[in-house]
Coordinates of C-alpha atoms (C1' of nucleotides) in Angstrom, one line a residue:
Chain A
M1119 CA -7.7 28.3 29.1
A1120 CA -9.7 29.6 26.1
A1121 CA -8.1 26.8 24.1
G1122 CA -9.3 28.5 20.8
K1123 CA -11.2 27.1 18.0
I1124 CA -10.7 26.2 14.4
D1125 CA -13.0 28.0 12.1
Q1126 CA -13.4 25.8 9.1
R1127 CA -15.1 28.6 7.0
S1128 CA -12.1 31.0 7.5
A1129 CA -9.8 32.1 4.8
V1130 CA -6.9 31.3 7.2
P1131 CA -6.2 27.6 6.7
A1132 CA -6.8 25.3 9.7
Y1133 CA -3.1 24.4 10.2
R1134 CA -2.2 28.0 10.4
Q1135 CA -4.9 28.6 12.9
L1136 CA -3.8 25.7 15.1
A1137 CA -0.2 26.8 14.8
D1138 CA -1.1 30.2 16.1
I1139 CA -3.4 28.9 18.9
L1140 CA -0.4 26.8 20.1
Q1141 CA 2.0 29.6 19.8
R1142 CA -0.1 31.7 22.0
Q1143 CA -0.2 29.1 24.6
I1144 CA 3.5 28.9 24.6
E1145 CA 3.8 32.7 24.7
A1146 CA 1.2 32.8 27.6
G1147 CA 3.3 30.3 29.4
D1148 CA 0.2 28.0 29.2
L1149 CA 2.7 25.5 27.7
Q1150 CA 6.0 25.8 29.7
P1151 CA 9.5 25.5 28.2
D1152 CA 10.7 21.9 28.0
S1153 CA 7.2 20.7 28.5
Q1154 CA 5.7 18.3 26.0
L1155 CA 3.0 19.4 23.5
P1156 CA -0.4 17.4 23.5
S1157 CA 0.2 14.3 21.5
E1158 CA -0.9 14.4 17.9
T1159 CA -3.9 12.2 18.7
T1160 CA -4.9 14.6 21.6
L1161 CA -4.7 17.5 19.3
I1162 CA -6.9 15.8 16.6
Q1163 CA -9.5 15.1 19.3
T1164 CA -9.3 18.6 20.9
Y1165 CA -9.3 20.5 17.7
G1166 CA -11.4 18.3 15.5
V1167 CA -8.9 18.2 12.7
A1168 CA -7.0 15.5 10.7
R1169 CA -3.6 14.3 11.6
G1170 CA -2.1 15.8 8.6
T1171 CA -3.5 19.1 9.6
V1172 CA -2.0 18.7 13.2
R1173 CA 1.4 17.7 11.7
Q1174 CA 1.5 20.7 9.5
A1175 CA 0.7 23.0 12.3
I1176 CA 3.6 21.6 14.3
A1177 CA 5.9 21.9 11.3
V1178 CA 5.1 25.6 11.3
L1179 CA 6.1 25.7 15.0
R1180 CA 9.4 24.0 14.2
D1181 CA 10.0 26.4 11.3
R1182 CA 9.3 29.2 13.9
D1183 CA 11.9 27.6 16.2
L1184 CA 9.4 27.2 18.9
V1185 CA 9.6 23.5 19.4
V1186 CA 11.5 20.3 18.8
T1187 CA 10.1 17.0 17.9
V1188 CA 11.5 13.4 18.8
Q1189 CA 10.2 10.4 17.1
G1190 CA 8.7 8.0 19.8
R1191 CA 8.6 10.6 22.3
G1192 CA 6.8 13.7 21.3
T1193 CA 7.2 17.4 20.7
Y1194 CA 8.7 19.9 23.1
V1195 CA 8.6 23.5 23.8
K1196 CA 12.0 25.0 23.4
A1197 CA 13.8 26.1 26.4
Chain B
M876 CA 25.9 18.7 -6.9
A877 CA 23.6 20.9 -8.7
A878 CA 20.4 19.3 -7.5
G879 CA 18.6 20.6 -10.5
K880 CA 15.7 22.8 -10.5
I881 CA 12.1 22.8 -11.7
D882 CA 11.4 25.3 -14.5
Q883 CA 7.8 26.2 -14.2
R884 CA 7.7 27.8 -17.6
S885 CA 9.0 24.8 -19.4
A886 CA 6.8 22.8 -21.7
V887 CA 8.0 19.7 -19.9
P888 CA 5.6 19.1 -17.1
A889 CA 6.9 19.5 -13.5
Y890 CA 6.6 15.9 -12.4
R891 CA 8.6 14.9 -15.5
Q892 CA 11.3 17.3 -14.8
L893 CA 11.5 16.0 -11.1
A894 CA 11.4 12.5 -12.3
D895 CA 14.5 13.3 -14.5
I896 CA 16.3 15.1 -11.9
L897 CA 16.0 12.0 -9.4
Q898 CA 17.0 9.6 -12.2
R899 CA 20.2 11.5 -12.9
Q900 CA 21.0 11.6 -9.1
I901 CA 20.5 7.8 -9.2
E902 CA 22.6 7.3 -12.2
A903 CA 25.3 9.5 -10.8
G904 CA 25.4 7.5 -7.6
D905 CA 24.2 10.4 -5.7
L906 CA 21.4 8.2 -4.5
Q907 CA 23.0 4.8 -3.8
P908 CA 21.2 1.6 -4.4
D909 CA 19.2 0.3 -1.7
S910 CA 19.2 3.9 -0.2
Q911 CA 16.1 5.9 0.6
L912 CA 14.9 8.6 -1.4
P913 CA 14.0 11.8 0.4
S914 CA 10.5 11.6 1.8
E915 CA 7.6 13.3 -0.2
T916 CA 7.5 16.2 2.3
T917 CA 11.3 16.8 1.7
L918 CA 10.9 16.8 -1.9
I919 CA 8.0 19.1 -1.8
Q920 CA 10.1 21.5 0.2
T921 CA 13.3 21.0 -1.8
Y922 CA 11.7 21.6 -5.2
G923 CA 8.8 23.8 -4.4
V924 CA 6.1 21.4 -5.8
A925 CA 2.9 19.9 -4.6
R926 CA 2.3 16.6 -3.2
G927 CA 0.5 15.2 -6.2
T928 CA 3.5 16.3 -8.3
V929 CA 6.0 14.4 -6.2
R930 CA 4.0 11.5 -6.3
Q931 CA 3.5 11.6 -9.9
A932 CA 7.3 11.8 -10.4
I933 CA 7.9 8.7 -8.2
A934 CA 5.3 6.9 -10.1
V935 CA 7.4 7.6 -13.2
L936 CA 10.6 6.2 -11.4
R937 CA 8.7 3.2 -10.5
D938 CA 7.4 2.8 -14.2
R939 CA 11.2 3.1 -15.1
D940 CA 11.9 0.4 -12.6
L941 CA 14.4 2.5 -10.7
V942 CA 12.8 2.4 -7.4
V943 CA 10.5 0.6 -5.2
T944 CA 8.1 2.1 -2.7
V945 CA 7.0 0.4 0.5
Q946 CA 4.1 1.9 2.4
G947 CA 5.0 3.3 5.7
R948 CA 8.7 3.2 5.0
G949 CA 9.6 5.0 2.0
T950 CA 10.9 4.7 -1.6
Y951 CA 14.2 3.0 -2.2
V952 CA 16.7 2.9 -5.2
K953 CA 16.6 -0.6 -6.7
A954 CA 19.8 -2.6 -6.2
Chain C
dT352 C1' 14.9 -11.0 27.4
dA353 C1' 10.4 -10.2 25.5
dC354 C1' 6.3 -7.7 25.1
dC355 C1' 3.5 -3.8 24.9
dA356 C1' 1.6 1.1 24.7
dT357 C1' 2.5 5.6 23.1
dT358 C1' 4.1 8.7 19.7
dT359 C1' 6.0 10.3 15.7
dG360 C1' 7.4 9.1 10.5
dT361 C1' 6.0 7.9 6.1
dC362 C1' 3.0 6.5 2.5
dC363 C1' -1.6 5.8 0.1
dG364 C1' -6.0 7.2 -1.7
dT365 C1' -9.1 10.6 -2.0
dA366 C1' -11.5 15.0 -2.3
dT367 C1' -12.3 20.2 -2.8
dG368 C1' -11.0 24.6 -4.4
dT369 C1' -8.1 27.9 -7.0
dA370 C1' -5.1 29.4 -10.8
dT371 C1' -2.9 29.3 -15.1
dG372 C1' -2.1 28.3 -20.1
Chain D
dC633 C1' -13.3 23.2 -21.8
dC634 C1' -9.3 20.8 -20.3
dA635 C1' -4.6 19.7 -18.4
dT636 C1' -1.5 20.8 -15.2
dA637 C1' -0.3 22.3 -10.7
dC638 C1' -0.7 24.2 -6.3
dA639 C1' -2.9 24.4 -1.5
dT640 C1' -5.7 22.3 1.7
dA641 C1' -7.8 18.6 4.2
dC642 C1' -9.7 14.1 5.4
dG643 C1' -9.0 9.1 6.8
dG644 C1' -6.3 4.8 6.8
dA645 C1' -2.3 1.7 7.1
dC646 C1' 2.0 0.3 8.3
dA647 C1' 7.0 1.4 10.1
dA648 C1' 10.2 3.0 13.6
dA649 C1' 11.5 4.9 18.0
dT650 C1' 10.9 5.4 22.9
dG651 C1' 9.8 4.0 27.4
dG652 C1' 7.8 1.1 30.6
dT653 C1' 6.3 -3.6 32.2

DNA sequence: TACCATTTGTCCGTATGTATG
DNA sequence: CCATACATACGGACAAATGGT
């Protein structure tokens, strides 16, 4: 588990930290290919950040080509 | 096409430049009446400016009566 | 068919900090 | 000092898509 935590006083922005945490979970197989990421609401509650921050983090993962997002459904780990 | 670019070293503020670029696209029919403008996020990425700058530019277009903005939906070219 | 819950998409307003000219 | 601009972050509201009841 070791979900990882966001350090608000870090020089690294929160959305980058969250993106890195999720990427590590993907690479560790904690988040399996084709599986769904936690919803934005869940990530907000889990990591104590705002929705915009969560969405920015997921945008980073899309940029890195690690996930795909479908409106009304969710974000999925690329196979 | 020539989407136009923002010249950071210009005396004209970035938000004015962006407003002018979008106005030209509207007048050229590149952005059709009743069609949706690119989202704030897209404009940020496309022109490399900050959110505040994008919103200021769109405010200018509203002032010029060229577009209307609907919360939760987007900004549209006036018919 | 209609309704509803869930989830993502977009916009609004505000705020803090940094940097430049 | 001040205006402009960027980067980050929060919280709220409404819209749109999906899937199930």
